[in-house]
Short mmCIF file of C-alpha atoms in Angstrom, two decimals:
data_model
loop_
_atom_site.label_atom_id
_atom_site.label_comp_id
_atom_site.label_asym_id
_atom_site.label_seq_id
_atom_site.Cartn_x
_atom_site.Cartn_y
_atom_site.Cartn_z
CA UNK A 1 -9.74 9.84 32.65
CA UNK A 2 -12.73 7.59 33.20
CA UNK A 3 -13.06 6.67 36.87
CA UNK A 4 -14.00 3.09 37.74
CA UNK A 5 -17.03 2.09 39.80
CA UNK A 6 -16.85 0.21 43.09
CA UNK A 7 -19.15 -2.82 43.68
CA UNK A 8 -21.60 -0.65 45.68
CA UNK A 9 -21.43 2.39 43.40
CA UNK A 10 -25.08 2.02 42.31
CA UNK A 11 -26.16 2.44 45.96
CA UNK A 12 -23.67 5.24 46.64
CA UNK A 13 -24.71 7.19 43.51
CA UNK A 14 -28.39 7.03 44.44
CA UNK A 15 -27.69 8.35 47.96
CA UNK A 16 -25.17 11.08 47.06
CA UNK A 17 -27.32 14.25 47.08
CA UNK A 18 -24.34 16.61 46.94
CA UNK A 19 -22.93 15.12 43.70
CA UNK A 20 -19.47 15.80 45.14
CA UNK A 21 -16.99 13.14 44.13
CA UNK A 22 -13.27 12.44 44.16
CA UNK A 23 -10.92 9.78 42.84
CA UNK A 24 -9.36 7.18 45.13
CA UNK A 25 -6.92 4.89 43.31
CA UNK A 26 -8.88 5.46 40.09
CA UNK A 27 -12.32 4.78 41.62
CA UNK A 28 -15.13 7.31 41.96
CA UNK A 29 -15.83 7.97 45.65
CA UNK A 30 -18.33 10.23 47.45
CA UNK A 31 -16.85 13.28 49.17
CA UNK A 32 -20.07 13.99 51.03
CA UNK A 33 -23.51 12.50 50.59
CA UNK A 34 -25.19 15.58 52.05
CA UNK A 35 -24.64 19.26 51.32
CA UNK A 36 -23.11 19.53 54.80
CA UNK A 37 -20.62 17.07 56.28
CA UNK A 38 -22.26 17.41 59.71
CA UNK A 39 -24.78 14.50 59.59
CA UNK A 40 -22.08 12.08 58.43
CA UNK A 41 -19.56 13.22 61.04
CA UNK A 42 -22.16 13.03 63.84
CA UNK A 43 -23.08 9.52 62.71
CA UNK A 44 -19.44 8.44 63.17
CA UNK A 45 -19.34 9.90 66.68
CA UNK A 46 -22.90 9.18 67.90
CA UNK A 47 -24.57 6.40 65.90
CA UNK A 48 -23.05 4.57 62.91
CA UNK A 49 -21.60 5.47 59.52
CA UNK A 50 -21.14 3.12 56.56
CA UNK A 51 -18.21 3.63 54.16
CA UNK A 52 -17.22 2.24 50.79
CA UNK A 53 -13.56 1.14 51.00
CA UNK A 54 -13.24 -1.02 47.91
CA UNK A 55 -10.03 0.58 46.49
CA UNK A 56 -7.71 -1.05 49.05
CA UNK A 57 -5.18 -3.55 47.67
CA UNK A 58 -5.62 -7.05 49.10
CA UNK A 59 -3.13 -9.93 48.85
CA UNK A 60 -3.63 -13.43 50.25
CA UNK A 61 -0.27 -14.98 51.17
CA UNK A 62 -0.17 -18.65 52.11
CA UNK A 63 2.26 -21.58 52.29
CA UNK A 64 5.05 -22.99 54.46
CA UNK A 65 7.12 -19.77 54.23
CA UNK A 66 4.23 -17.28 54.39
CA UNK A 67 5.10 -16.08 57.92
CA UNK A 68 8.75 -15.76 56.90
CA UNK A 69 7.82 -13.57 53.91
CA UNK A 70 5.42 -11.38 55.90
CA UNK A 71 8.06 -10.92 58.61
CA UNK A 72 10.53 -9.78 55.96
CA UNK A 73 8.06 -7.25 54.52
CA UNK A 74 6.70 -5.59 57.67
CA UNK A 75 8.21 -3.72 60.62
CA UNK A 76 6.05 -5.56 63.19
CA UNK A 77 6.91 -9.04 64.49
CA UNK A 78 4.51 -11.48 62.82
CA UNK A 79 5.34 -14.18 65.40
CA UNK A 80 3.51 -12.05 67.98
CA UNK A 81 0.39 -12.02 65.78
CA UNK A 82 -2.07 -14.67 66.97
CA UNK A 83 -4.59 -16.43 64.73
CA UNK A 84 -7.63 -14.16 64.52
CA UNK A 85 -5.58 -11.03 65.11
CA UNK A 86 -4.98 -7.97 62.90
CA UNK A 87 -1.68 -6.05 62.95
CA UNK A 88 -1.40 -2.49 61.71
CA UNK A 89 2.11 -2.06 60.33
CA UNK A 90 4.58 -0.03 58.33
CA UNK A 91 6.26 -1.42 55.20
CA UNK A 92 9.67 0.02 54.31
CA UNK A 93 12.12 0.00 51.44
CA UNK A 94 15.80 -0.93 51.89
CA UNK A 95 16.62 2.66 52.97
CA UNK A 96 14.07 2.47 55.79
CA UNK A 97 11.69 4.86 54.02
CA UNK A 98 7.96 4.31 54.25
CA UNK A 99 6.72 2.35 51.26
CA UNK A 100 3.18 2.07 52.62
CA UNK A 101 1.21 1.41 55.78
CA UNK A 102 -1.34 -1.36 56.01
CA UNK A 103 -2.72 -4.33 57.91
CA UNK A 104 -1.95 -8.04 58.20
CA UNK A 105 -4.69 -10.54 59.11
CA UNK A 106 -3.58 -13.96 60.38
CA UNK A 107 -6.07 -16.70 59.45
CA UNK A 108 -3.96 -19.67 60.53
CA UNK A 109 -0.29 -20.64 60.93
CA UNK A 110 0.40 -20.32 57.20
CA UNK A 111 -2.33 -18.00 55.78
CA UNK A 112 -2.29 -14.19 55.89
CA UNK A 113 -4.04 -11.26 54.27
CA UNK A 114 -1.90 -8.19 53.54
CA UNK A 115 -3.80 -4.98 52.81
CA UNK A 116 -2.09 -1.84 51.47
CA UNK A 117 -3.07 1.58 50.10
CA UNK A 118 -0.92 1.34 46.97
CA UNK A 119 -0.22 -1.56 44.58
CA UNK A 120 2.61 -3.58 46.15
CA UNK A 121 2.19 -6.96 44.40
CA UNK A 122 5.47 -6.64 42.44
CA UNK A 123 7.37 -5.83 45.64
CA UNK A 124 5.80 -8.75 47.53
CA UNK A 125 6.60 -11.13 44.67
CA UNK A 126 10.20 -9.89 44.34
CA UNK A 127 10.81 -10.62 48.02
CA UNK A 128 9.17 -14.06 47.79
CA UNK A 129 11.70 -15.50 45.31
CA UNK A 130 12.97 -18.85 46.62
CA UNK A 131 10.26 -19.15 49.26
CA UNK A 132 7.44 -21.71 49.47
CA UNK A 133 4.53 -19.31 49.21
CA UNK A 134 1.46 -18.69 47.09
CA UNK A 135 0.52 -15.02 46.54
CA UNK A 136 -3.00 -14.28 45.31
CA UNK A 137 -4.08 -10.79 44.28
CA UNK A 138 -7.61 -10.55 45.75
CA UNK A 139 -7.96 -6.80 45.16
CA UNK A 140 -10.75 -6.93 42.58
CA UNK A 141 -12.67 -9.80 44.21
CA UNK A 142 -12.62 -8.54 47.82
CA UNK A 143 -14.84 -5.78 49.19
CA UNK A 144 -14.61 -3.81 52.44
CA UNK A 145 -17.48 -2.00 54.12
CA UNK A 146 -16.33 -0.15 57.26
CA UNK A 147 -19.17 0.37 59.75
CA UNK A 148 -17.95 2.94 62.26
CA UNK A 149 -19.49 4.53 65.33
CA UNK A 150 -20.82 3.70 68.80
CA UNK A 151 -23.88 1.81 67.46
CA UNK A 152 -21.86 -0.29 64.97
CA UNK A 153 -21.64 -3.31 67.30
CA UNK A 154 -25.36 -3.30 68.09
CA UNK A 155 -26.22 -3.15 64.37
CA UNK A 156 -23.89 -6.00 63.43
CA UNK A 157 -25.06 -8.13 66.35
CA UNK A 158 -28.56 -8.12 64.84
CA UNK A 159 -27.40 -9.75 61.61
CA UNK A 160 -24.09 -11.55 62.25
CA UNK A 161 -24.07 -15.26 63.08
CA UNK A 162 -21.39 -14.59 65.74
CA UNK A 163 -21.92 -12.36 68.77
CA UNK A 164 -19.37 -9.53 68.56
CA UNK A 165 -19.51 -8.46 72.22
CA UNK A 166 -16.34 -10.39 72.99
CA UNK A 167 -14.38 -9.40 69.86
CA UNK A 168 -11.35 -7.44 71.02
CA UNK A 169 -9.84 -4.38 69.37
CA UNK A 170 -7.75 -5.40 66.31
CA UNK A 171 -9.14 -8.92 66.22
CA UNK A 172 -11.41 -10.53 63.62
CA UNK A 173 -13.85 -13.36 63.21
CA UNK A 174 -14.91 -15.43 60.19
CA UNK A 175 -18.69 -15.59 60.27
CA UNK A 176 -21.82 -14.94 58.21
CA UNK A 177 -24.27 -12.09 57.80
CA UNK A 178 -27.60 -13.64 56.81
CA UNK A 179 -25.86 -16.60 55.11
CA UNK A 180 -23.27 -14.38 53.33
CA UNK A 181 -19.72 -15.43 54.34
CA UNK A 182 -17.83 -12.46 55.82
CA UNK A 183 -14.79 -11.58 57.87
CA UNK A 184 -15.61 -8.94 60.50
CA UNK A 185 -12.64 -7.15 62.04
CA UNK A 186 -12.76 -4.68 64.90
CA UNK A 187 -10.76 -2.08 63.03
CA UNK A 188 -11.30 1.24 61.33
CA UNK A 189 -9.95 4.62 60.42
CA UNK A 190 -12.10 6.98 62.46
CA UNK A 191 -10.67 6.73 65.97
CA UNK A 192 -14.05 5.49 67.22
CA UNK A 193 -15.64 2.12 67.90
CA UNK A 194 -15.88 0.44 64.53
CA UNK A 195 -15.76 -2.70 62.43
CA UNK A 196 -14.82 -3.58 58.86
CA UNK A 197 -16.91 -6.13 56.98
CA UNK A 198 -14.86 -8.04 54.39
CA UNK A 199 -16.62 -10.12 51.76
CA UNK A 200 -16.54 -11.34 48.20
CA UNK A 201 -17.12 -8.33 45.93
CA UNK A 202 -20.22 -10.00 44.44
CA UNK A 203 -21.91 -9.88 47.87
CA UNK A 204 -21.15 -6.19 48.52
CA UNK A 205 -24.52 -4.74 47.47
CA UNK A 206 -26.48 -7.30 49.48
CA UNK A 207 -24.39 -6.51 52.57
CA UNK A 208 -24.73 -2.75 52.04
CA UNK A 209 -28.52 -3.12 51.82
CA UNK A 210 -28.71 -5.30 54.94
CA UNK A 211 -26.61 -2.90 57.03
CA UNK A 212 -28.48 0.20 55.84
CA UNK A 213 -31.84 -1.47 56.49
CA UNK A 214 -31.00 -2.85 59.94
CA UNK A 215 -29.09 0.29 60.94
CA UNK A 216 -31.92 2.68 60.02
CA UNK A 217 -33.45 2.46 63.50
CA UNK A 218 -30.08 3.45 64.99
CA UNK A 219 -29.57 6.42 62.68
CA UNK A 220 -27.04 4.89 60.29
CA UNK A 221 -25.70 7.24 57.59
CA UNK A 222 -23.60 6.57 54.51
CA UNK A 223 -20.42 8.63 54.93
CA UNK A 224 -17.88 9.97 52.48
CA UNK A 225 -14.30 11.19 52.43
CA UNK A 226 -14.92 14.57 54.13
CA UNK A 227 -16.39 12.93 57.25
CA UNK A 228 -13.63 10.32 57.21
CA UNK A 229 -11.01 13.07 57.05
CA UNK A 230 -12.53 14.95 60.00
CA UNK A 231 -12.61 11.80 62.11
CA UNK A 232 -9.15 10.49 61.20
CA UNK A 233 -7.45 13.89 61.70
CA UNK A 234 -9.07 14.14 65.15
CA UNK A 235 -7.76 10.62 65.83
CA UNK A 236 -4.25 11.61 64.64
CA UNK A 237 -4.29 8.90 61.96
CA UNK A 238 -2.07 9.46 58.91
CA UNK A 239 -3.24 9.15 55.32
CA UNK A 240 -0.82 8.18 52.56
CA UNK A 241 -0.25 10.87 49.90
CA UNK A 242 -1.32 13.61 52.33
CA UNK A 243 0.66 13.06 55.55
CA UNK A 244 3.44 11.12 53.85
CA UNK A 245 4.48 10.32 50.29
CA UNK A 246 5.00 6.57 49.66
CA UNK A 247 8.71 6.25 48.84
CA UNK A 248 8.08 4.85 45.35
CA UNK A 249 5.94 7.89 44.48
CA UNK A 250 8.34 10.50 45.88
CA UNK A 251 9.83 12.98 43.41
CA UNK A 252 12.80 13.80 45.68
CA UNK A 253 14.64 12.12 48.56
CA UNK A 254 13.46 14.93 50.86
CA UNK A 255 9.84 13.83 50.30
CA UNK A 256 10.57 10.33 51.61
CA UNK A 257 9.96 9.72 55.32
CA UNK A 258 10.67 6.88 57.71
CA UNK A 259 8.11 5.40 60.12
CA UNK A 260 10.11 6.98 62.97
CA UNK A 261 9.27 10.43 61.58
CA UNK A 262 5.51 9.97 61.17
CA UNK A 263 4.34 8.60 64.54
CA UNK A 264 4.86 4.97 63.52
CA UNK A 265 7.96 4.24 65.62
CA UNK A 266 5.75 1.99 67.77
CA UNK A 267 5.27 -0.34 64.78
CA UNK A 268 9.03 -0.92 64.34
CA UNK A 269 10.18 -4.02 66.24
CA UNK A 270 13.98 -3.93 66.42
CA UNK A 271 13.98 -7.19 68.40
CA UNK A 272 13.36 -8.93 65.06
CA UNK A 273 16.55 -10.27 63.51
CA UNK A 274 15.75 -8.96 60.07
CA UNK A 275 13.24 -7.03 58.00
CA UNK A 276 13.52 -4.75 54.98
CA UNK A 277 14.90 -1.38 56.11
CA UNK A 278 16.00 -2.55 59.59
CA UNK A 279 19.64 -1.44 59.34
CA UNK A 280 18.74 2.01 58.03
CA UNK A 281 16.07 2.48 60.71
CA UNK A 282 18.43 1.33 63.47
CA UNK A 283 21.01 3.87 62.31
CA UNK A 284 18.34 6.60 62.21
CA UNK A 285 17.15 5.70 65.70
CA UNK A 286 20.72 5.90 67.07
CA UNK A 287 21.40 9.25 65.37
CA UNK A 288 17.97 10.68 66.23
CA UNK A 289 15.23 11.69 63.79
CA UNK A 290 15.36 15.17 62.27
CA UNK A 291 11.61 15.72 62.02
CA UNK A 292 8.47 14.39 63.65
CA UNK A 293 4.73 14.36 63.13
CA UNK A 294 2.82 16.47 65.65
CA UNK A 295 -0.64 17.82 66.27
CA UNK A 296 -1.17 21.56 65.91
CA UNK A 297 -4.03 23.65 67.24
CA UNK A 298 -4.61 26.95 65.46
CA UNK A 299 -5.57 29.94 67.61
CA UNK A 300 -9.34 29.94 67.31
CA UNK A 301 -9.85 33.30 69.07
CA UNK A 302 -7.30 34.99 66.80
CA UNK A 303 -8.99 33.53 63.71
CA UNK A 304 -12.51 34.55 64.74
CA UNK A 305 -11.48 38.05 65.84
CA UNK A 306 -9.32 38.67 62.77
CA UNK A 307 -11.51 37.21 60.03
CA UNK A 308 -15.00 36.86 61.50
CA UNK A 309 -16.62 33.49 62.08
CA UNK A 310 -18.53 33.51 58.79
CA UNK A 311 -15.61 34.54 56.56
CA UNK A 312 -14.80 32.59 53.42
CA UNK A 313 -11.27 32.17 54.78
CA UNK A 314 -12.56 30.27 57.82
CA UNK A 315 -15.06 28.30 55.76
CA UNK A 316 -12.06 27.04 53.78
CA UNK A 317 -10.41 25.90 57.01
CA UNK A 318 -13.56 24.10 58.18
CA UNK A 319 -13.52 21.80 55.15
CA UNK A 320 -10.83 19.11 55.57
CA UNK A 321 -7.74 20.29 53.72
CA UNK A 322 -4.67 18.44 52.52
CA UNK A 323 -2.59 21.39 51.33
CA UNK A 324 1.01 21.77 52.49
CA UNK A 325 1.33 25.02 54.46
CA UNK A 326 4.62 26.19 56.06
CA UNK A 327 5.03 26.11 59.86
CA UNK A 328 7.30 28.88 61.16
CA UNK A 329 8.94 30.07 64.34
CA UNK A 330 9.79 33.71 63.79
CA UNK A 331 11.22 33.92 60.27
CA UNK A 332 12.46 30.31 60.29
CA UNK A 333 10.46 27.57 58.50
CA UNK A 334 10.50 24.51 60.78
CA UNK A 335 8.19 22.19 58.86
CA UNK A 336 4.84 21.95 57.13
CA UNK A 337 1.24 21.17 57.83
CA UNK A 338 0.09 18.08 55.94
CA UNK A 339 -3.67 18.04 56.63
CA UNK A 340 -6.15 19.87 58.83
CA UNK A 341 -9.78 20.69 59.57
CA UNK A 342 -12.24 22.17 62.03
CA UNK A 343 -12.60 19.64 64.87
CA UNK A 344 -16.23 19.33 66.02
CA UNK A 345 -15.09 17.27 69.04
CA UNK A 346 -12.52 19.82 70.20
CA UNK A 347 -14.29 22.88 68.77
CA UNK A 348 -11.07 24.17 67.28
CA UNK A 349 -9.05 24.30 64.08
CA UNK A 350 -6.56 21.43 64.16
CA UNK A 351 -3.84 20.09 61.88
CA UNK A 352 -1.28 17.34 61.51
CA UNK A 353 2.20 18.71 60.77
CA UNK A 354 5.74 17.42 60.24
CA UNK A 355 8.19 19.71 62.06
CA UNK A 356 11.83 19.79 63.11
CA UNK A 357 12.42 17.54 66.14
CA UNK A 358 13.77 20.50 68.19
CA UNK A 359 10.25 21.94 68.19
CA UNK A 360 8.24 18.72 68.17
CA UNK A 361 8.74 18.13 71.90
CA UNK A 362 7.65 21.63 72.89
CA UNK A 363 4.41 21.48 74.83
CA UNK A 364 4.88 24.95 76.34
CA UNK A 365 4.39 28.08 74.22
CA UNK A 366 7.55 28.96 72.31
CA UNK A 367 8.94 32.47 72.06
CA UNK A 368 8.90 33.67 69.35
CA UNK A 369 5.50 32.18 68.62
CA UNK A 370 4.85 29.32 66.20
CA UNK A 371 2.69 30.21 63.20
CA UNK A 372 1.17 28.45 60.20
CA UNK A 373 1.10 30.45 56.98
CA UNK A 374 -2.17 29.81 55.17
CA UNK A 375 -2.87 31.68 51.93
CA UNK A 376 -0.41 34.39 52.97
CA UNK A 377 -1.90 34.80 56.46
CA UNK A 378 0.15 33.97 59.58
CA UNK A 379 -1.99 32.05 62.08
CA UNK A 380 -0.68 31.52 65.66
CA UNK A 381 -0.51 27.80 66.51
CA UNK A 382 0.55 25.56 69.36
CA UNK A 383 1.67 21.93 69.53
CA UNK A 384 -0.78 19.37 70.92
CA UNK A 385 -0.11 15.69 71.53
CA UNK A 386 -1.87 13.26 69.19
CA UNK A 387 -4.56 12.02 69.09
CA UNK A 388 -6.86 15.01 69.55
CA UNK A 389 -9.77 12.61 70.18
CA UNK A 390 -9.50 9.14 71.76
CA UNK A 391 -12.73 7.79 73.33
CA UNK A 392 -12.53 4.90 75.79
CA UNK A 393 -15.29 2.96 74.03
CA UNK A 394 -13.05 2.50 70.96
CA UNK A 395 -11.04 -0.18 72.79
CA UNK A 396 -13.39 -1.38 75.52
CA UNK A 397 -16.25 -3.83 75.16
CA UNK A 398 -18.65 -1.50 76.95
CA UNK A 399 -21.23 0.25 74.82
CA UNK A 400 -22.10 3.29 76.96
CA UNK A 401 -21.18 6.32 74.88
CA UNK A 402 -21.46 10.06 75.51
CA UNK A 403 -23.28 11.89 72.72
CA UNK A 404 -21.31 14.47 70.80
CA UNK A 405 -23.37 17.43 69.70
CA UNK A 406 -22.39 20.33 67.50
CA UNK A 407 -22.74 23.73 69.09
#
């Protein structure tokens, strides 16, 4: 299959020394630019990292009934979303299973941008029948460049027409970067201070060049999927297809999950009179969920003593992985790991797992011990609350940041 190129692919290809690539929604994306993921990860945590996020699906929904349609589609309450605000939300099917997760931007009383990971245009249109709305698919004409890391604000402030010091977490501003019209939102997928620069796709290369040039003095790095995975797993952020299967892609009912099972219960607003999946979710809430997403920490000392720090087995675990491995207590399988990595911030092997609710609440060691079976090896593990990493500067407007070094 021929992979498609993103609007900034020519820049990405020239910078990608490793020649390691992967497909994201049919587009060719850099795994790592360098032979080691370390410089890109440290840029996210200490300076600034620039990502190519073109493959997101973007729909502009406007008209007299736009808010009504959005409120029907999402689990959040759109009436609580102010103009200039971004809402992260779950989107469910009629059975309350997770169709996708995404964001809604409110531009004015009747204009919204819905962004999803998977193509949902047909679903949006089907639910808009009889409503006064216009739905525009802006996917191929809209580009996103996430700039993430403690220096991201300082870099953008040098080139944006609007001062970003007062822009609150999950808010956005319509402005310009050197005469190029952009929307800058204080959002991201790394669990650190960060912004996303939205523009017309035709302006993507110019914006990439400006940010790389201005950010050079602050140590900006282009960053790929490996660094993103490290950062988002540390932040306890789920990724579709790895940590959950979108319900329309599921092969079996058992693969489908609800937002209540994958740490997204906080996005479900039952005070709303109606939204797709509400009745099913209400019933599930009353009965109690059977499984929950948790953080797991693998026993680092056991791993190093058993396999040796330089073993190929541990090198495999240091690279972000998205393989399903069974989680067991004694002989009983209680769930599965969905993604994991070596955490530079916590200096340990960490994972996100979906386990039976009986065990999800356990913060004390369980007897018999919990283990993760990886390539036939049983690794002792313990439950940790998510996120693993949550710096104060992500939400605050202060820029003082501790430097994270790798031992």
